Short mmCIF file of C-alpha atoms in Angstrom, two decimals:
data_model
loop_
_atom_site.label_atom_id
_atom_site.label_comp_id
_atom_site.label_asym_id
_atom_site.label_seq_id
_atom_site.Cartn_x
_atom_site.Cartn_y
_atom_site.Cartn_z
CA MET A 271 -46.92 -74.11 -69.40
CA ALA A 272 -50.23 -73.70 -70.62
CA GLU A 273 -49.39 -71.56 -73.14
CA ALA A 274 -46.89 -73.87 -74.69
CA ALA A 275 -49.54 -76.75 -74.54
CA GLU A 276 -52.05 -74.66 -75.98
CA SER A 277 -50.34 -73.35 -79.06
CA PRO A 278 -49.84 -76.62 -81.12
CA GLY A 279 -53.73 -77.12 -80.78
CA ASP A 280 -54.69 -73.54 -81.33
CA PRO A 281 -58.38 -73.83 -82.60
CA GLY A 282 -59.77 -71.11 -84.43
CA THR A 283 -63.31 -71.04 -82.94
CA ALA A 284 -63.83 -70.77 -79.16
CA THR A 285 -66.34 -73.69 -78.85
CA PRO A 286 -64.08 -76.59 -78.77
CA ARG A 287 -62.33 -76.14 -75.47
CA PRO A 288 -58.27 -76.01 -75.30
CA LEU A 289 -56.53 -78.94 -74.86
CA PHE A 290 -54.90 -78.67 -71.72
CA ALA A 291 -57.73 -76.39 -70.12
CA GLY A 292 -58.05 -78.16 -67.02
CA LEU A 293 -54.98 -78.36 -66.05
CA SER A 294 -54.81 -75.45 -63.70
CA ASP A 295 -57.57 -77.36 -61.72
CA ILE A 296 -55.43 -80.32 -60.89
CA SER A 297 -54.00 -79.86 -57.62
CA ILE A 298 -50.16 -79.79 -57.74
CA SER A 299 -48.60 -77.82 -54.93
CA GLN A 300 -46.83 -74.67 -55.79
CA ASP A 301 -43.67 -76.23 -53.78
CA ILE A 302 -42.68 -78.82 -56.04
CA PRO A 303 -41.21 -77.41 -59.00
CA VAL A 304 -42.01 -79.56 -62.39
CA GLU A 305 -39.75 -78.37 -64.75
CA GLY A 306 -36.90 -80.36 -67.22
CA GLU A 307 -35.41 -80.02 -70.48
CA ILE A 308 -36.01 -82.10 -73.31
CA THR A 309 -33.13 -81.55 -75.79
CA ILE A 310 -33.94 -83.65 -78.95
CA PRO A 311 -30.85 -83.08 -80.84
CA MET A 312 -29.02 -85.60 -78.52
CA ARG A 313 -30.75 -88.35 -79.87
CA SER A 314 -29.59 -87.83 -83.41
CA ARG A 315 -26.07 -87.54 -82.19
CA ILE A 316 -26.17 -90.83 -80.13
CA ARG A 317 -27.60 -92.51 -83.61
CA GLU A 318 -24.47 -91.11 -85.43
CA PHE A 319 -22.07 -92.58 -82.59
CA ASP A 320 -23.61 -96.11 -83.04
CA SER A 321 -23.54 -96.08 -86.71
CA SER A 322 -19.95 -94.53 -86.85
CA THR A 323 -18.61 -97.85 -84.94
CA LEU A 324 -21.29 -100.14 -86.89
CA ASN A 325 -20.08 -98.67 -90.16
CA GLU A 326 -16.49 -98.37 -89.68
CA SER A 327 -13.95 -100.97 -91.43
CA VAL A 328 -13.33 -104.39 -90.20
CA GLN A 329 -9.68 -103.50 -89.94
CA ASN A 330 -10.38 -100.24 -87.80
CA THR A 331 -12.26 -102.31 -85.29
CA ILE A 332 -9.34 -105.13 -85.07
CA MET A 333 -6.62 -102.73 -84.87
CA ARG A 334 -8.24 -100.95 -82.04
CA ASP A 335 -8.57 -104.12 -79.99
CA LEU A 336 -4.94 -105.04 -80.96
CA LYS A 337 -3.36 -101.94 -80.01
CA ALA A 338 -5.45 -102.22 -76.42
CA VAL A 339 -3.89 -105.75 -76.13
CA GLY A 340 -0.45 -104.32 -77.29
CA LYS A 341 -0.72 -101.61 -74.99
CA LYS A 342 -1.10 -104.29 -72.12
CA PHE A 343 1.91 -106.25 -73.19
CA MET A 344 4.01 -103.26 -72.82
CA HIS A 345 2.80 -102.66 -69.38
CA VAL A 346 3.64 -106.09 -68.40
CA LEU A 347 7.00 -105.93 -69.85
CA TYR A 348 7.81 -102.81 -68.07
CA PRO A 349 5.82 -103.21 -64.78
CA ARG A 350 5.25 -99.95 -63.09
CA LYS A 351 2.33 -99.41 -60.96
CA SER A 352 -0.49 -98.29 -63.48
CA ASN A 353 -3.88 -98.98 -63.63
CA THR A 354 -4.34 -99.67 -67.26
CA LEU A 355 -4.30 -103.37 -66.79
CA LEU A 356 -7.06 -103.19 -64.02
CA ARG A 357 -9.30 -100.57 -65.45
CA ASP A 358 -9.93 -101.79 -68.92
CA TRP A 359 -9.49 -105.54 -68.70
CA ASP A 360 -10.10 -107.83 -71.40
CA LEU A 361 -9.27 -111.57 -71.98
CA TRP A 362 -7.92 -111.32 -75.69
CA GLY A 363 -4.28 -111.22 -74.62
CA PRO A 364 -4.54 -114.10 -72.06
CA LEU A 365 -6.36 -116.37 -74.87
CA ILE A 366 -3.58 -115.60 -77.38
CA LEU A 367 -0.60 -116.42 -74.82
CA CYS A 368 -2.20 -119.35 -73.62
CA VAL A 369 -3.01 -121.02 -77.14
CA THR A 370 0.41 -119.89 -77.95
CA LEU A 371 1.74 -121.89 -75.17
CA ALA A 372 -0.02 -124.81 -75.45
CA LEU A 373 0.78 -125.12 -79.22
CA MET A 374 4.31 -124.60 -78.60
CA LEU A 375 4.39 -127.21 -75.79
CA GLN A 376 3.30 -129.67 -78.24
CA ARG A 377 5.80 -132.57 -79.02
CA GLY A 378 4.68 -133.23 -82.53
CA SER A 379 6.14 -136.70 -82.40
CA VAL A 380 4.76 -140.13 -82.80
CA ASP A 381 4.82 -141.04 -79.21
CA SER A 382 3.38 -138.33 -77.93
CA GLU A 383 0.58 -139.89 -76.47
CA LYS A 384 1.66 -142.08 -74.06
CA ASP A 385 3.06 -140.66 -70.83
CA GLY A 386 4.35 -137.52 -72.43
CA GLY A 387 4.42 -134.21 -72.08
CA PRO A 388 1.36 -132.21 -71.36
CA GLN A 389 -1.56 -132.29 -74.09
CA PHE A 390 -3.03 -129.14 -75.52
CA ALA A 391 -6.05 -129.34 -73.13
CA GLU A 392 -3.87 -130.04 -70.08
CA VAL A 393 -2.09 -126.81 -70.70
CA PHE A 394 -5.12 -124.98 -71.32
CA VAL A 395 -7.12 -126.50 -68.20
CA ILE A 396 -3.94 -125.79 -65.94
CA VAL A 397 -3.80 -122.09 -67.03
CA TRP A 398 -7.16 -120.99 -66.75
CA PHE A 399 -8.10 -123.21 -63.69
CA GLY A 400 -5.38 -122.03 -61.92
CA ALA A 401 -6.14 -118.48 -62.88
CA VAL A 402 -9.50 -119.20 -61.63
CA THR A 403 -8.34 -120.58 -58.13
CA ILE A 404 -5.98 -118.05 -57.67
CA THR A 405 -8.93 -115.11 -57.92
CA LEU A 406 -11.16 -117.07 -56.03
CA ASN A 407 -8.51 -117.40 -53.29
CA SER A 408 -7.71 -113.73 -53.32
CA LYS A 409 -11.13 -112.70 -52.98
CA LEU A 410 -11.84 -114.99 -50.47
CA LEU A 411 -9.13 -113.70 -48.63
CA GLY A 412 -10.72 -110.37 -48.70
CA GLY A 413 -9.06 -108.65 -51.48
CA ASN A 414 -11.00 -105.75 -53.38
CA ILE A 415 -10.30 -106.73 -56.95
CA SER A 416 -12.90 -107.88 -59.57
CA PHE A 417 -13.01 -111.50 -60.70
CA PHE A 418 -12.03 -110.69 -64.49
CA GLN A 419 -9.63 -108.01 -63.53
CA SER A 420 -7.86 -110.29 -61.45
CA LEU A 421 -7.77 -113.29 -64.51
CA CYS A 422 -6.76 -110.43 -67.12
CA VAL A 423 -3.59 -109.69 -64.76
CA LEU A 424 -2.77 -113.62 -64.45
CA GLY A 425 -3.23 -114.15 -68.04
CA TYR A 426 -1.21 -111.03 -69.13
CA CYS A 427 1.69 -112.01 -66.96
CA ILE A 428 2.39 -115.23 -68.73
CA LEU A 429 3.88 -113.14 -71.37
CA PRO A 430 7.47 -113.41 -70.12
CA LEU A 431 7.24 -116.99 -69.91
CA THR A 432 5.85 -117.44 -73.67
CA VAL A 433 8.86 -115.45 -74.32
CA ALA A 434 10.89 -117.71 -72.40
CA MET A 435 9.30 -120.93 -74.29
CA LEU A 436 10.34 -119.38 -77.66
CA VAL A 437 13.64 -118.81 -76.71
CA CYS A 438 13.91 -122.23 -75.13
CA ARG A 439 12.47 -123.84 -78.54
CA LEU A 440 14.94 -122.00 -80.44
CA VAL A 441 17.85 -123.05 -77.97
CA LEU A 442 16.90 -126.56 -78.28
CA LEU A 443 17.74 -126.59 -82.13
CA ALA A 444 21.40 -126.36 -81.31
CA GLU A 445 23.01 -129.66 -80.13
CA GLN A 446 21.87 -130.99 -76.62
CA GLY A 447 24.20 -131.13 -73.66
CA PRO A 448 24.63 -129.68 -70.26
CA ILE A 449 25.30 -126.02 -71.55
CA ASN A 450 22.00 -126.05 -73.37
CA PHE A 451 20.34 -126.98 -70.16
CA MET A 452 22.07 -124.30 -68.28
CA VAL A 453 21.06 -121.68 -71.07
CA ARG A 454 17.51 -123.00 -70.77
CA LEU A 455 17.73 -122.92 -66.96
CA PHE A 456 18.96 -119.54 -66.52
CA VAL A 457 16.44 -117.82 -69.36
CA VAL A 458 13.45 -119.76 -67.75
CA ILE A 459 14.27 -118.66 -63.97
CA LEU A 460 14.92 -115.03 -65.37
CA MET A 461 11.36 -115.15 -66.95
CA PHE A 462 9.81 -116.61 -64.00
CA ALA A 463 11.16 -114.00 -61.58
CA TRP A 464 9.91 -111.23 -64.34
CA SER A 465 6.42 -112.83 -64.28
CA ILE A 466 6.15 -113.01 -60.48
CA VAL A 467 7.23 -109.19 -60.14
CA ALA A 468 4.89 -108.02 -62.73
CA SER A 469 1.74 -109.75 -61.25
CA THR A 470 2.59 -108.78 -57.86
CA ALA A 471 3.01 -105.03 -58.94
CA PHE A 472 -0.42 -105.17 -60.08
CA LEU A 473 -2.32 -107.76 -57.49
CA ALA A 474 -0.57 -106.81 -54.10
CA ASP A 475 -2.12 -103.41 -53.72
CA SER A 476 -5.54 -104.90 -53.68
CA GLN A 477 -5.04 -107.36 -50.48
CA PRO A 478 -5.37 -106.36 -47.08
CA PRO A 479 -1.91 -105.91 -45.84
CA ASN A 480 -1.56 -108.53 -43.31
CA ARG A 481 -2.53 -111.38 -46.21
CA LYS A 482 -0.49 -110.16 -48.88
CA ALA A 483 1.91 -113.13 -48.70
CA LEU A 484 -1.13 -115.52 -48.43
CA ALA A 485 -2.36 -114.03 -51.62
CA VAL A 486 0.81 -113.92 -53.60
CA TYR A 487 2.05 -117.66 -52.61
CA PRO A 488 -0.54 -119.25 -55.21
CA VAL A 489 0.64 -117.08 -57.90
CA PHE A 490 4.27 -118.23 -57.26
CA LEU A 491 2.98 -121.84 -57.25
CA PHE A 492 1.30 -121.21 -60.59
CA TYR A 493 4.00 -119.61 -62.61
CA PHE A 494 6.56 -122.39 -60.86
CA VAL A 495 4.37 -124.88 -62.55
CA ILE A 496 4.23 -123.33 -65.87
CA SER A 497 8.05 -122.79 -65.67
CA TRP A 498 8.56 -126.20 -64.84
CA MET A 499 6.32 -127.31 -67.91
CA ILE A 500 8.51 -125.10 -70.11
CA LEU A 501 11.75 -126.28 -68.62
CA THR A 502 11.11 -130.18 -69.02
CA PHE A 503 10.22 -129.61 -72.74
CA THR A 504 11.81 -131.87 -74.89
CA PRO A 505 11.07 -132.07 -78.78
CA ALA B 123 -13.28 -102.85 -16.44
CA LEU B 124 -14.59 -105.72 -17.52
CA ARG B 125 -17.10 -104.06 -20.08
CA GLU B 126 -13.79 -102.02 -21.40
CA PHE B 127 -12.20 -105.48 -22.23
CA ALA B 128 -15.52 -106.78 -23.53
CA ASP B 129 -15.78 -103.66 -25.93
CA THR B 130 -12.43 -104.21 -27.20
CA ALA B 131 -12.92 -108.06 -27.54
CA THR B 132 -16.21 -107.22 -29.78
CA SER B 133 -14.00 -104.21 -31.67
CA LEU B 134 -11.46 -106.83 -32.30
CA ALA B 135 -14.13 -109.15 -33.60
CA ALA B 136 -15.74 -106.31 -36.01
CA ASN B 137 -12.25 -105.33 -37.20
CA ALA B 138 -11.85 -109.01 -38.26
CA ASP B 139 -14.81 -108.81 -40.28
CA ALA B 140 -13.86 -105.26 -41.75
CA THR B 141 -10.47 -106.67 -43.26
CA THR B 142 -11.90 -105.82 -46.82
CA ILE B 143 -11.91 -102.09 -46.12
CA SER B 144 -8.50 -101.22 -45.97
CA ILE B 145 -8.22 -98.41 -43.54
CA GLU B 146 -4.99 -99.19 -42.34
CA ASP B 147 -2.18 -97.29 -43.44
CA PRO B 148 -1.14 -98.16 -46.90
CA GLY B 149 2.61 -98.04 -45.90
CA GLU B 150 4.65 -101.21 -46.69
CA THR B 151 3.90 -102.78 -42.82
CA PRO B 152 5.68 -106.12 -42.89
CA LYS B 153 3.52 -108.86 -41.70
CA ARG B 154 5.79 -109.64 -38.55
CA GLN B 155 5.10 -106.19 -37.10
CA SER B 156 1.51 -106.29 -37.06
CA GLY B 157 1.50 -110.00 -36.15
CA PRO B 158 2.66 -110.12 -32.93
CA SER B 159 0.52 -106.93 -31.59
CA ARG B 160 -2.33 -108.40 -33.08
CA GLY B 161 -1.63 -112.13 -31.83
CA SER B 162 -0.68 -110.70 -28.21
CA GLY B 163 -3.97 -108.71 -28.09
CA ARG B 164 -5.76 -111.77 -28.72
CA GLU B 165 -3.83 -113.59 -26.18
CA GLU B 166 -4.67 -111.16 -23.46
CA ASP B 167 -8.34 -111.51 -24.43
CA ASP B 168 -8.11 -115.14 -23.99
CA GLU B 169 -6.58 -115.33 -20.92
CA LEU B 170 -8.40 -112.60 -19.20
CA LEU B 171 -11.79 -113.89 -20.11
CA GLY B 172 -10.53 -117.38 -18.94
CA ASN B 173 -13.58 -119.08 -17.76
CA ASP B 174 -15.94 -117.82 -20.42
CA ASP B 175 -13.31 -118.81 -23.08
CA SER B 176 -16.04 -121.18 -24.50
CA ASP B 177 -18.72 -118.77 -24.12
CA LYS B 178 -16.97 -116.24 -26.29
CA THR B 179 -15.66 -118.63 -28.93
CA GLU B 180 -19.42 -119.59 -29.31
CA LEU B 181 -20.70 -116.21 -29.39
CA LEU B 182 -18.02 -115.45 -32.08
CA ALA B 183 -18.40 -118.44 -33.87
CA GLY B 184 -22.36 -117.65 -33.73
CA GLN B 185 -21.49 -114.31 -35.19
CA LYS B 186 -19.22 -115.46 -37.98
CA LYS B 187 -21.19 -118.30 -39.71
CA SER B 188 -24.30 -115.92 -39.91
CA SER B 189 -24.58 -115.84 -43.61
CA PRO B 190 -26.49 -118.46 -45.42
CA PHE B 191 -24.31 -120.98 -47.32
CA TRP B 192 -25.20 -119.90 -50.90
CA THR B 193 -23.53 -116.30 -50.28
CA PHE B 194 -20.12 -115.35 -50.71
CA GLU B 195 -19.48 -114.17 -47.15
CA TYR B 196 -20.05 -117.50 -45.65
CA TYR B 197 -17.21 -118.99 -47.71
CA GLN B 198 -15.09 -115.92 -46.65
CA THR B 199 -15.43 -116.89 -42.89
CA PHE B 200 -13.19 -120.19 -43.78
CA PHE B 201 -10.37 -117.73 -44.81
CA ASP B 202 -10.29 -115.66 -42.18
CA VAL B 203 -6.54 -115.83 -41.20
CA ASP B 204 -3.50 -113.62 -41.47
CA THR B 205 -0.30 -114.58 -42.62
CA TYR B 206 1.28 -115.08 -39.15
CA GLN B 207 -1.72 -117.27 -38.25
CA VAL B 208 -1.06 -119.60 -41.03
CA PHE B 209 2.84 -119.55 -39.97
CA ASP B 210 2.00 -120.58 -36.60
CA ARG B 211 -0.05 -123.29 -37.35
CA ILE B 212 2.46 -124.75 -39.88
CA LYS B 213 5.20 -124.59 -37.37
CA GLY B 214 2.70 -126.32 -34.85
CA SER B 215 2.26 -129.12 -37.22
CA LEU B 216 5.99 -129.72 -37.45
CA LEU B 217 6.86 -129.61 -33.64
CA PRO B 218 4.29 -131.85 -32.10
CA ILE B 219 4.63 -131.25 -28.10
CA PRO B 220 3.10 -133.63 -25.92
CA GLY B 221 0.20 -132.55 -24.04
CA LYS B 222 -0.44 -129.55 -26.42
CA ASN B 223 -3.59 -130.11 -28.52
CA PHE B 224 -2.99 -128.78 -31.85
CA VAL B 225 -6.64 -127.86 -32.22
CA ARG B 226 -6.89 -126.23 -29.14
CA LEU B 227 -3.55 -124.40 -29.30
CA TYR B 228 -3.71 -123.17 -32.70
CA ILE B 229 -7.24 -123.05 -34.29
CA ARG B 230 -9.19 -121.95 -31.49
CA SER B 231 -12.35 -122.24 -33.32
CA ASN B 232 -10.92 -120.57 -36.42
CA PRO B 233 -10.75 -123.32 -38.88
CA ASP B 234 -9.29 -122.11 -42.06
CA LEU B 235 -9.37 -123.75 -45.42
CA TYR B 236 -6.62 -122.00 -46.95
CA GLY B 237 -3.88 -124.25 -45.30
CA PRO B 238 -5.49 -127.49 -46.15
CA PHE B 239 -6.03 -126.69 -49.82
CA TRP B 240 -2.67 -124.86 -50.58
CA ILE B 241 -0.84 -127.50 -48.76
CA CYS B 242 -2.47 -130.38 -50.62
CA ALA B 243 -2.05 -128.63 -54.26
CA THR B 244 1.88 -127.80 -53.25
CA LEU B 245 2.05 -131.30 -52.21
CA VAL B 246 0.81 -132.65 -55.33
CA PHE B 247 3.08 -130.76 -57.57
CA ALA B 248 6.26 -131.69 -55.04
CA ILE B 249 5.40 -135.12 -55.49
CA ALA B 250 5.13 -134.85 -59.18
CA ILE B 251 8.14 -132.73 -59.96
CA SER B 252 10.27 -134.81 -57.61
CA GLY B 253 9.31 -138.15 -58.79
CA ASN B 254 10.19 -136.69 -62.34
CA LEU B 255 13.42 -135.32 -61.06
CA SER B 256 14.37 -138.61 -59.14
CA ASN B 257 13.86 -140.69 -62.57
CA PHE B 258 15.78 -138.38 -64.38
CA LEU B 259 18.93 -138.42 -61.82
CA ILE B 260 18.83 -142.18 -61.95
CA HIS B 261 19.02 -142.44 -65.59
CA LEU B 262 21.38 -139.71 -66.04
CA GLY B 263 24.34 -140.37 -68.41
CA GLU B 264 22.36 -143.30 -70.15
CA LYS B 265 22.46 -142.05 -73.69
CA THR B 266 19.45 -144.33 -74.36
CA TYR B 267 16.99 -142.76 -71.89
CA HIS B 268 14.55 -140.86 -73.47
CA TYR B 269 13.29 -138.22 -70.79
CA VAL B 270 9.70 -137.75 -70.70
CA PRO B 271 7.55 -135.46 -68.17
CA GLU B 272 4.97 -138.14 -67.17
CA PHE B 273 2.08 -135.57 -66.52
CA ARG B 274 -0.12 -138.16 -65.64
CA LYS B 275 1.57 -138.48 -62.32
CA VAL B 276 -0.19 -135.05 -61.45
CA SER B 277 -3.81 -136.04 -61.98
CA ILE B 278 -3.18 -139.22 -59.74
CA ALA B 279 -1.24 -137.55 -57.24
CA ALA B 280 -3.96 -135.02 -57.21
CA THR B 281 -6.75 -137.25 -56.58
CA VAL B 282 -5.17 -139.33 -54.12
CA ILE B 283 -4.05 -136.49 -51.76
CA TYR B 284 -7.22 -134.57 -51.96
CA ALA B 285 -9.35 -137.38 -51.57
CA TYR B 286 -7.46 -138.50 -48.26
CA ALA B 287 -7.62 -134.65 -47.26
CA TRP B 288 -11.20 -134.82 -47.60
CA LEU B 289 -12.60 -137.98 -47.19
CA VAL B 290 -10.91 -139.34 -44.25
CA PRO B 291 -11.90 -136.24 -41.98
CA LEU B 292 -15.13 -137.12 -43.05
CA ALA B 293 -15.24 -140.70 -41.94
CA LEU B 294 -13.55 -139.82 -38.80
CA TRP B 295 -15.97 -136.89 -38.02
CA GLY B 296 -18.80 -139.14 -38.84
CA PHE B 297 -17.41 -142.08 -36.39
CA LEU B 298 -16.61 -139.33 -33.49
CA VAL B 299 -20.22 -137.97 -33.66
CA TRP B 300 -21.71 -141.62 -33.55
CA ARG B 301 -19.46 -142.43 -30.73
CA ASN B 302 -20.48 -138.95 -28.93
CA SER B 303 -23.94 -139.93 -29.06
CA LYS B 304 -23.18 -143.11 -26.74
CA VAL B 305 -20.30 -141.98 -24.55
CA MET B 306 -20.52 -138.33 -23.55
CA ASN B 307 -17.20 -136.76 -24.62
CA ILE B 308 -15.49 -133.75 -23.01
CA VAL B 309 -13.62 -132.86 -26.35
CA SER B 310 -15.49 -132.65 -29.54
CA TYR B 311 -14.13 -131.37 -32.86
CA SER B 312 -16.36 -130.05 -35.93
CA PHE B 313 -15.55 -131.22 -39.19
CA LEU B 314 -13.69 -128.19 -40.38
CA GLU B 315 -11.56 -128.47 -37.43
CA ILE B 316 -10.68 -132.24 -38.59
CA VAL B 317 -10.22 -131.15 -41.81
CA CYS B 318 -7.93 -128.18 -40.87
CA VAL B 319 -5.56 -130.87 -38.44
CA TYR B 320 -5.22 -132.93 -41.43
CA GLY B 321 -4.57 -130.48 -43.89
CA TYR B 322 -1.71 -129.11 -41.69
CA SER B 323 -0.45 -132.24 -40.70
CA LEU B 324 0.38 -133.00 -44.46
CA PHE B 325 2.66 -130.20 -44.36
CA ILE B 326 5.86 -132.42 -43.38
CA TYR B 327 5.71 -134.36 -46.64
CA ILE B 328 6.57 -131.27 -48.70
CA PRO B 329 10.15 -130.97 -47.59
CA THR B 330 9.95 -134.95 -47.55
CA ALA B 331 8.86 -135.31 -51.18
CA ILE B 332 11.63 -132.82 -52.36
CA LEU B 333 14.29 -134.52 -50.39
CA TRP B 334 12.81 -137.86 -52.10
CA ILE B 335 15.19 -136.72 -55.03
CA ILE B 336 18.18 -138.45 -53.32
CA PRO B 337 18.34 -141.90 -54.81
CA GLN B 338 19.49 -143.73 -51.78
CA LYS B 339 16.84 -146.15 -50.68
CA ALA B 340 18.03 -145.80 -47.01
CA VAL B 341 17.86 -142.30 -47.21
CA ARG B 342 14.22 -142.33 -48.59
CA TRP B 343 12.94 -144.76 -45.96
CA ILE B 344 14.37 -142.87 -43.16
CA LEU B 345 12.73 -139.49 -44.51
CA VAL B 346 9.62 -141.28 -44.66
CA MET B 347 9.73 -142.69 -40.98
CA ILE B 348 10.58 -139.12 -39.74
CA ALA B 349 7.78 -137.63 -41.48
CA LEU B 350 5.11 -140.20 -40.37
CA GLY B 351 6.53 -140.07 -36.81
CA ILE B 352 5.84 -136.28 -36.76
CA SER B 353 2.67 -135.87 -38.57
CA GLY B 354 1.20 -139.17 -36.84
CA SER B 355 2.13 -137.90 -33.53
CA VAL B 356 0.50 -134.58 -34.51
CA LEU B 357 -2.82 -136.56 -35.37
CA ALA B 358 -2.70 -138.71 -32.29
CA MET B 359 -2.02 -136.21 -29.82
CA THR B 360 -4.99 -134.15 -31.52
CA PHE B 361 -7.49 -137.03 -31.26
CA TRP B 362 -6.87 -139.01 -28.13
CA PRO B 363 -8.68 -136.61 -26.05
CA ALA B 364 -11.88 -136.91 -28.25
CA VAL B 365 -11.91 -140.74 -27.55
CA ARG B 366 -10.07 -140.89 -24.18
CA GLU B 367 -13.65 -141.56 -22.31
CA ASP B 368 -14.67 -144.26 -24.78
CA ASN B 369 -14.20 -147.91 -24.28
CA ARG B 370 -10.30 -148.51 -23.93
CA ARG B 371 -10.36 -150.79 -26.78
CA VAL B 372 -12.36 -148.43 -29.21
CA ALA B 373 -10.07 -145.43 -28.37
CA LEU B 374 -6.79 -147.64 -29.18
CA ALA B 375 -8.63 -148.83 -32.32
CA THR B 376 -9.49 -145.49 -33.58
CA ILE B 377 -5.86 -143.94 -32.77
CA VAL B 378 -4.16 -147.26 -34.71
CA THR B 379 -6.46 -146.43 -37.55
CA ILE B 380 -5.66 -143.07 -37.87
CA VAL B 381 -1.96 -143.74 -37.86
CA LEU B 382 -2.19 -146.60 -40.27
CA LEU B 383 -3.94 -144.60 -42.61
CA HIS B 384 -1.47 -141.83 -42.69
CA MET B 385 1.10 -144.78 -43.11
CA LEU B 386 -0.61 -145.80 -46.16
CA LEU B 387 -0.33 -142.69 -47.77
CA SER B 388 3.08 -142.11 -47.10
CA VAL B 389 4.19 -145.58 -48.09
CA GLY B 390 1.94 -145.22 -51.24
CA CYS B 391 3.91 -142.14 -52.25
CA LEU B 392 7.14 -143.76 -51.96
CA PHE B 393 5.77 -146.72 -53.87
CA SER B 394 4.50 -144.77 -56.40
CA LEU B 395 7.58 -143.27 -57.09
CA THR B 396 9.60 -146.53 -56.95
CA VAL B 397 7.40 -148.64 -58.84
CA TRP B 398 7.23 -146.37 -61.85
CA GLU B 399 10.88 -146.57 -62.32
CA VAL B 400 11.04 -150.20 -61.81
CA ARG B 401 8.45 -150.08 -64.64
CA LEU B 402 10.51 -148.18 -66.84
CA PHE B 403 13.60 -150.08 -66.01
CA GLY B 404 12.22 -153.60 -66.38
CA HIS B 405 9.81 -153.00 -69.32
CA GLY B 406 12.20 -151.42 -70.87
CA ILE B 407 13.69 -148.45 -71.97
CA HIS B 408 14.68 -150.98 -74.45
CA CYS B 409 10.83 -151.92 -75.30
CA ARG B 410 10.44 -148.01 -75.66
CA LYS B 411 13.02 -147.46 -78.02
CA ALA B 412 12.47 -150.51 -79.97
CA GLU B 413 9.08 -148.92 -80.98
#
């Protein structure tokens, strides 16, 4: 150690004392090894990594996030017990789905203000406050899932109901009548069941075993209310 | 032997706190299976430590509410119920047996906020949806009827029901505390226990609201009477022991007020559905279409 320290400040003359001469006088007990490794090249590698995401094209950035969202959509449509939704949660998907659903539930007619269907803000509030309430409920019951993971799962599992909304809007373009209603009812019930199965597949494992029903019932109520709003939509 | 049972009691209490750590086998044990074993364990404990019931519950209550109110654990103590317990409490609210006190029998110093909150939420949506459906069925077949979902009902119903479920217990608790300071009562309830009783007593209105879809006036009135009878008697039998020691007139007045407020709620719900219909009918579907 003393040799390495002396070499940079290598004086030609003997009169100036070497830089760290008194180091050996400092009482460091022999027991404590003071050693380590400083590897300078790591720093340049980190800087290189940073600039690579900073300098990449906007398309790359957007496509990466879109691919992550798309992958999660696939996981919702074919619910298997996997951790992808839970591990890398993001709230882009829920936001896209919520905005789409709220926009499609708009009536766009003149008398939409009084006593009509839910406004955009109402749908938004119901979805987000409902998800927050369910998350708080499952955490209070002793579940070990994080707040945003649960929001992520609940938001993504609205996907089947958004698909139902699309189908209902298309079906409503045909003539009204009982058959029309039956078709819509069937589609909504199917998608409602799909949402429940998907979200239970992800959420049920995080609850203590004797409280699973207590945690799943609010999810059932949440999707039931959204399905009701979709079913009763008339343009 | 007594020490052994005390140990199991403390270990049971410790187990109740340790529900977040899922050490139990991860198999799909249905709640029914784990339910009765756990319930019978507690029954045995309570029966064996018969006289010390109040001591033990006081100790447990002290153990549970030890966290300060700004931590998350404090609020977790209000959700410390299992599925079978919630079902038991709902069953108790549907079958009022004279002489059996709902609080003593089912709540036993473990009041929960899960039941009241979610029963009120379900009731709000049940009322809104059934009101919607009953309107729709009444005007079924009329070509000029334009169906509207009437989303405003949800907000109003939510405000009314949640206000009832929280403000009336608050007033009742304050009143009981005030009377307690004047007359020594044997039985006294905490605020959360009163909220719990009121919340669970509202459960009977959920099937009532669903059956309201039937458009016959007579059927509706009979349903409301039955619901009022059941939940009113649950409330009356719960609070009678708390005011029994008091002045006769004050006790009777308290019970009558409780039942009266409950009647106001149920009749209010009924009127909220029929009045809206009348308005739609009288005002005009004609007026509506004319716009």
